[in-house]
Amino acid sequence: MANYSFRRQPDDLENATSYTSIPDQPEAASSIPVGHRRSKKLLAGILFSSVFLLSLILLYVNQQPESQTKVNGTNQGKSSTPKPITPAARTAPPSRGVSQGVSEKTFRLTSGENATYSWTNAMLSWQRTAYHFQPEHNWMNDPNGPLFHKGWYHLFYQYNPDSAVWGTITWGHAVSKDLIHWLYLPFAMVPDHWYDIKGVWTGSATILPDGQIVMLYTGDTYDVVQVQCLAYPANLSDPLLLDWVKYSGNPVLVPPPGIGPKDFRDPTTAWLSPDGDKWRITIGSKLNKTGISLVYETVDFKTYDMLDGYMHAVPGTGMWECVDFYPVSIKEVNGLDTSVNGPSVKHVLKASLDDDKNDYYALGVYDPIENKWIPDDPELDVGIGLRYDYGKFYASKTFYDQNKQRRILWGWIRETDSEDDDILKGWASVQSIPRTVVFDQKTGSNILQWPVSEVEELRSESVEFGNVKLGPGSIFPLKVDTPSQLDIVASFEIDEDAFEGTVEVDADASYSCPTSGGAANRGKLGPFGVIVLGDKTLSEGTPIYFYITKGANGKAETHFCADELRSSLAPDVEKVVYGSKVPVLDGEKYSLRSLVDHSIVESFAQGGRTVITSRVYPTKAVDGAARVYLFNNATKVSVTASVKMWNMGTADIRTFPLNEL
Ligand code: DQQ
């Protein structure tokens, strides 16, 4: 497709005029921006409506519990008061986010929307995770600005201090020594200026060579325009980076001509230009239905030049949220700083697709002179090819961990139960276990994601089952002590003779995890794998499995799937089958790893080539009643399984004892 220059003004765009930012604004959120020239009549009208609005707000505030949006207070917000829900009271939840121009933040059930389940407190409390990062209460979404500074890993996150649903987006902040145990800190940034009063949205950190930290984030302005803002730590010598200063000249970027005011968000970490004297960032947007990444150059992060055209565009992919762009080494296993480029480097470009709420990536080559990124395989371009995760995983972000020379990926894992149930629980969403990202040197066509090694600190007792023979249609229970908190590593070998002599019927040529009936659908060569969070009679259970198809030409393909169809007897939770193909190379066994942590199961196939994150909400398979099984539901082949499982401890996640410093 032809390059689009923003110096031209096409007439087919949603909004072809540039946003005029408001200069020299007073700091207070309530201030009416100056610089807008309005007639006296208009001003009088505004004054009247403001007084009217203010009285409404006051009336509302007086009826509300004490506000929790304390700037740099020590609280992390408190839970909204659970309201009893009667089946008759349940209606479709309101849409959240879309009117402000971001993807839908309400989880909308695809079936059984009006059906309800009488969750007990015990079941709901069981759903809270033991070793995934989540705030004490309320709503969380995207991970923001992760970084390592003076011995601490910092994680910021989109957070609602008031409720378990999306809104009032504030930057939560937590620190960790090991990416597993976390201490909550006071909020880093709250919506308190005209340029971010509707939300301090997603952003990224850049650590400059002299150690300065630059944070760029999207502000949603008082008039619902997405602008980019600059913030920096007040005191770099503070390892906790407690205080953040918003630059007085904010916003530093407004939507350029031709870009819609609600289509311009989530700046990336910066990388150095080829001559090393300027920084570049990319920001996601769209032109009609084409997802694009705009690139800006800056010296001081205060003023910017937009480079002509865009770094990349993919028709039909819609708005690109939370773009991420980073190098991976094709020779080494260490991660790379974001500015590294050269012949032994490929670049990953990732976009979170607003339209389908999944994170897609592609491998390619970045030409810094032309400022173009070219995918290795145009058929696997961003948004039409590979996904980081085939389950629930969105708005992810990586950072280069200079402490251990690795690149680490985090993703937002939303709930897939009803919003009413989230309000009852008093919380919604978790962050994935941080994953290292490397180039897969064996296939050359994908990345590998793997839980950071620190998660293994939580492993305690293990049980091992070697060479378990699973004939066609068999199931094998595995005894474990903590079935809701497990690290499971399993490998499977299939009977070669049966495999060689088996050709699948045509129907299997079109096998796809989401549409082929789940683990109950028996093929000649699959499914086989593990069932987690199953109950005694398997009225509930979540199979994680391989399914092989093999055509008359002898070519085999392996699918890796997670089947939620029987994960819960409750009707008001999402139950789908996730998954995709996974490359299995000659000589490799079929291998999987699943991290089970109450209502989340993160599963990695073939060392992390294909990953699936499921949220499951069983009613019976909770606490000690949950069980793990090996199974082989293929009709033709026997499978030999070996599995090792560790009980996983509980991470220490609590408020930082600042008063003890
Ligand atoms: N979440 C933020 C936006 C981003 C979206 C708002 C992705 O900046 O585009 O909470 O989930």
PDB file of N, CA and C in Angstrom, residues 49-90:
ATOM      1  N   SER A  49     -23.971  25.921  32.654  1.00  0.00           N
ATOM      2  CA  SER A  49     -23.944  24.449  32.688  1.00  0.00           C
ATOM      3  C   SER A  49     -22.937  23.957  33.706  1.00  0.00           C
ATOM      4  N   SER A  50     -21.810  24.708  33.896  1.00  0.00           N
ATOM      5  CA  SER A  50     -20.809  24.260  34.864  1.00  0.00           C
ATOM      6  C   SER A  50     -21.379  24.267  36.264  1.00  0.00           C
ATOM      7  N   VAL A  51     -22.109  25.372  36.593  1.00  0.00           N
ATOM      8  CA  VAL A  51     -22.694  25.464  37.939  1.00  0.00           C
ATOM      9  C   VAL A  51     -23.680  24.319  38.125  1.00  0.00           C
ATOM     10  N   PHE A  52     -24.483  24.097  37.088  1.00  0.00           N
ATOM     11  CA  PHE A  52     -25.470  23.029  37.165  1.00  0.00           C
ATOM     12  C   PHE A  52     -24.784  21.665  37.336  1.00  0.00           C
ATOM     13  N   LEU A  53     -23.749  21.452  36.515  1.00  0.00           N
ATOM     14  CA  LEU A  53     -23.011  20.184  36.573  1.00  0.00           C
ATOM     15  C   LEU A  53     -22.350  19.992  37.932  1.00  0.00           C
ATOM     16  N   LEU A  54     -21.755  21.110  38.417  1.00  0.00           N
ATOM     17  CA  LEU A  54     -21.050  21.064  39.695  1.00  0.00           C
ATOM     18  C   LEU A  54     -22.002  20.661  40.808  1.00  0.00           C
ATOM     19  N   SER A  55     -23.237  21.248  40.772  1.00  0.00           N
ATOM     20  CA  SER A  55     -24.165  20.884  41.845  1.00  0.00           C
ATOM     21  C   SER A  55     -24.546  19.410  41.744  1.00  0.00           C
ATOM     22  N   LEU A  56     -24.664  18.929  40.515  1.00  0.00           N
ATOM     23  CA  LEU A  56     -24.979  17.497  40.358  1.00  0.00           C
ATOM     24  C   LEU A  56     -23.858  16.641  40.928  1.00  0.00           C
ATOM     25  N   ILE A  57     -22.609  17.068  40.585  1.00  0.00           N
ATOM     26  CA  ILE A  57     -21.440  16.298  41.050  1.00  0.00           C
ATOM     27  C   ILE A  57     -21.391  16.299  42.572  1.00  0.00           C
ATOM     28  N   LEU A  58     -21.635  17.522  43.167  1.00  0.00           N
ATOM     29  CA  LEU A  58     -21.590  17.628  44.626  1.00  0.00           C
ATOM     30  C   LEU A  58     -22.627  16.715  45.261  1.00  0.00           C
ATOM     31  N   LEU A  59     -23.800  16.707  44.663  1.00  0.00           N
ATOM     32  CA  LEU A  59     -24.871  15.866  45.168  1.00  0.00           C
ATOM     33  C   LEU A  59     -24.431  14.409  45.142  1.00  0.00           C
ATOM     34  N   TYR A  60     -23.801  14.026  44.013  1.00  0.00           N
ATOM     35  CA  TYR A  60     -23.344  12.654  43.842  1.00  0.00           C
ATOM     36  C   TYR A  60     -22.243  12.320  44.845  1.00  0.00           C
ATOM     37  N   VAL A  61     -21.251  13.248  44.938  1.00  0.00           N
ATOM     38  CA  VAL A  61     -20.109  13.006  45.825  1.00  0.00           C
ATOM     39  C   VAL A  61     -20.573  12.833  47.261  1.00  0.00           C
ATOM     40  N   ASN A  62     -21.558  13.675  47.654  1.00  0.00           N
ATOM     41  CA  ASN A  62     -22.052  13.583  49.027  1.00  0.00           C
ATOM     42  C   ASN A  62     -22.671  12.231  49.329  1.00  0.00           C
ATOM     43  N   GLN A  63     -23.124  11.577  48.266  1.00  0.00           N
ATOM     44  CA  GLN A  63     -23.753  10.288  48.497  1.00  0.00           C
ATOM     45  C   GLN A  63     -22.765   9.134  48.371  1.00  0.00           C
ATOM     46  N   GLN A  64     -21.518   9.456  48.005  1.00  0.00           N
ATOM     47  CA  GLN A  64     -20.534   8.399  47.781  1.00  0.00           C
ATOM     48  C   GLN A  64     -19.682   8.164  49.018  1.00  0.00           C
ATOM     49  N   PRO A  65     -19.145   6.905  49.149  1.00  0.00           N
ATOM     50  CA  PRO A  65     -18.179   6.687  50.210  1.00  0.00           C
ATOM     51  C   PRO A  65     -16.939   7.535  49.947  1.00  0.00           C
ATOM     52  N   GLU A  66     -16.129   7.702  50.964  1.00  0.00           N
ATOM     53  CA  GLU A  66     -14.940   8.548  50.871  1.00  0.00           C
ATOM     54  C   GLU A  66     -14.108   8.204  49.635  1.00  0.00           C
ATOM     55  N   SER A  67     -13.690   9.226  48.909  1.00  0.00           N
ATOM     56  CA  SER A  67     -12.932   8.981  47.684  1.00  0.00           C
ATOM     57  C   SER A  67     -11.580   8.367  48.015  1.00  0.00           C
ATOM     58  N   GLN A  68     -11.110   7.496  47.145  1.00  0.00           N
ATOM     59  CA  GLN A  68      -9.833   6.812  47.386  1.00  0.00           C
ATOM     60  C   GLN A  68      -8.724   7.321  46.471  1.00  0.00           C
ATOM     61  N   THR A  69      -9.022   8.313  45.641  1.00  0.00           N
ATOM     62  CA  THR A  69      -8.004   8.753  44.685  1.00  0.00           C
ATOM     63  C   THR A  69      -7.046   9.744  45.324  1.00  0.00           C
ATOM     64  N   LYS A  70      -6.273   9.231  46.246  1.00  0.00           N
ATOM     65  CA  LYS A  70      -5.362  10.102  46.958  1.00  0.00           C
ATOM     66  C   LYS A  70      -4.019  10.093  46.225  1.00  0.00           C
ATOM     67  N   VAL A  71      -3.565  11.271  45.830  1.00  0.00           N
ATOM     68  CA  VAL A  71      -2.303  11.333  45.102  1.00  0.00           C
ATOM     69  C   VAL A  71      -1.187  10.934  46.049  1.00  0.00           C
ATOM     70  N   ASN A  72      -0.441   9.931  45.625  1.00  0.00           N
ATOM     71  CA  ASN A  72       0.671   9.439  46.434  1.00  0.00           C
ATOM     72  C   ASN A  72       0.285   9.136  47.873  1.00  0.00           C
ATOM     73  N   GLY A  73      -0.968   8.781  48.059  1.00  0.00           N
ATOM     74  CA  GLY A  73      -1.365   8.286  49.369  1.00  0.00           C
ATOM     75  C   GLY A  73      -0.853   6.878  49.501  1.00  0.00           C
ATOM     76  N   THR A  74      -1.060   6.266  50.635  1.00  0.00           N
ATOM     77  CA  THR A  74      -0.525   4.921  50.787  1.00  0.00           C
ATOM     78  C   THR A  74      -1.551   3.862  50.425  1.00  0.00           C
ATOM     79  N   ASN A  75      -2.784   4.306  50.146  1.00  0.00           N
ATOM     80  CA  ASN A  75      -3.777   3.279  49.860  1.00  0.00           C
ATOM     81  C   ASN A  75      -3.673   2.814  48.414  1.00  0.00           C
ATOM     82  N   GLN A  76      -4.222   1.670  48.168  1.00  0.00           N
ATOM     83  CA  GLN A  76      -4.293   1.143  46.809  1.00  0.00           C
ATOM     84  C   GLN A  76      -5.758   1.106  46.395  1.00  0.00           C
ATOM     85  N   GLY A  77      -6.562   1.930  46.999  1.00  0.00           N
ATOM     86  CA  GLY A  77      -7.983   1.894  46.711  1.00  0.00           C
ATOM     87  C   GLY A  77      -8.639   0.857  47.578  1.00  0.00           C
ATOM     88  N   LYS A  78      -9.952   0.913  47.672  1.00  0.00           N
ATOM     89  CA  LYS A  78     -10.607  -0.146  48.424  1.00  0.00           C
ATOM     90  C   LYS A  78     -11.717  -0.748  47.593  1.00  0.00           C
ATOM     91  N   SER A  79     -12.117  -1.888  48.029  1.00  0.00           N
ATOM     92  CA  SER A  79     -13.094  -2.637  47.259  1.00  0.00           C
ATOM     93  C   SER A  79     -14.425  -1.919  47.247  1.00  0.00           C
ATOM     94  N   SER A  80     -15.113  -1.999  46.098  1.00  0.00           N
ATOM     95  CA  SER A  80     -16.461  -1.486  46.073  1.00  0.00           C
ATOM     96  C   SER A  80     -17.324  -2.407  46.921  1.00  0.00           C
ATOM     97  N   THR A  81     -18.318  -1.853  47.573  1.00  0.00           N
ATOM     98  CA  THR A  81     -19.135  -2.667  48.455  1.00  0.00           C
ATOM     99  C   THR A  81     -19.905  -3.685  47.620  1.00  0.00           C
ATOM    100  N   PRO A  82     -19.747  -4.974  47.925  1.00  0.00           N
ATOM    101  CA  PRO A  82     -20.484  -5.952  47.139  1.00  0.00           C
ATOM    102  C   PRO A  82     -21.981  -5.749  47.290  1.00  0.00           C
ATOM    103  N   LYS A  83     -22.674  -5.798  46.181  1.00  0.00           N
ATOM    104  CA  LYS A  83     -24.128  -5.674  46.247  1.00  0.00           C
ATOM    105  C   LYS A  83     -24.722  -7.033  45.940  1.00  0.00           C
ATOM    106  N   PRO A  84     -25.709  -7.462  46.706  1.00  0.00           N
ATOM    107  CA  PRO A  84     -26.300  -8.756  46.397  1.00  0.00           C
ATOM    108  C   PRO A  84     -26.954  -8.722  45.029  1.00  0.00           C
ATOM    109  N   ILE A  85     -26.811  -9.804  44.308  1.00  0.00           N
ATOM    110  CA  ILE A  85     -27.378  -9.842  42.966  1.00  0.00           C
ATOM    111  C   ILE A  85     -28.460 -10.911  42.923  1.00  0.00           C
ATOM    112  N   THR A  86     -29.611 -10.526  42.540  1.00  0.00           N
ATOM    113  CA  THR A  86     -30.663 -11.523  42.360  1.00  0.00           C
ATOM    114  C   THR A  86     -30.705 -11.843  40.877  1.00  0.00           C
ATOM    115  N   PRO A  87     -31.047 -13.072  40.516  1.00  0.00           N
ATOM    116  CA  PRO A  87     -31.063 -13.425  39.093  1.00  0.00           C
ATOM    117  C   PRO A  87     -31.862 -12.437  38.267  1.00  0.00           C
ATOM    118  N   ALA A  88     -32.987 -11.972  38.815  1.00  0.00           N
ATOM    119  CA  ALA A  88     -33.831 -11.072  38.030  1.00  0.00           C
ATOM    120  C   ALA A  88     -33.136  -9.744  37.758  1.00  0.00           C
ATOM    121  N   ALA A  89     -32.173  -9.377  38.634  1.00  0.00           N
ATOM    122  CA  ALA A  89     -31.548  -8.063  38.511  1.00  0.00           C
ATOM    123  C   ALA A  89     -30.472  -8.026  37.428  1.00  0.00           C
ATOM    124  N   ARG A  90     -30.052  -9.186  36.955  1.00  0.00           N
ATOM    125  CA  ARG A  90     -28.918  -9.183  36.035  1.00  0.00           C
ATOM    126  C   ARG A  90     -29.325  -8.749  34.627  1.00  0.00           C
TER     127      ARG A  90
END
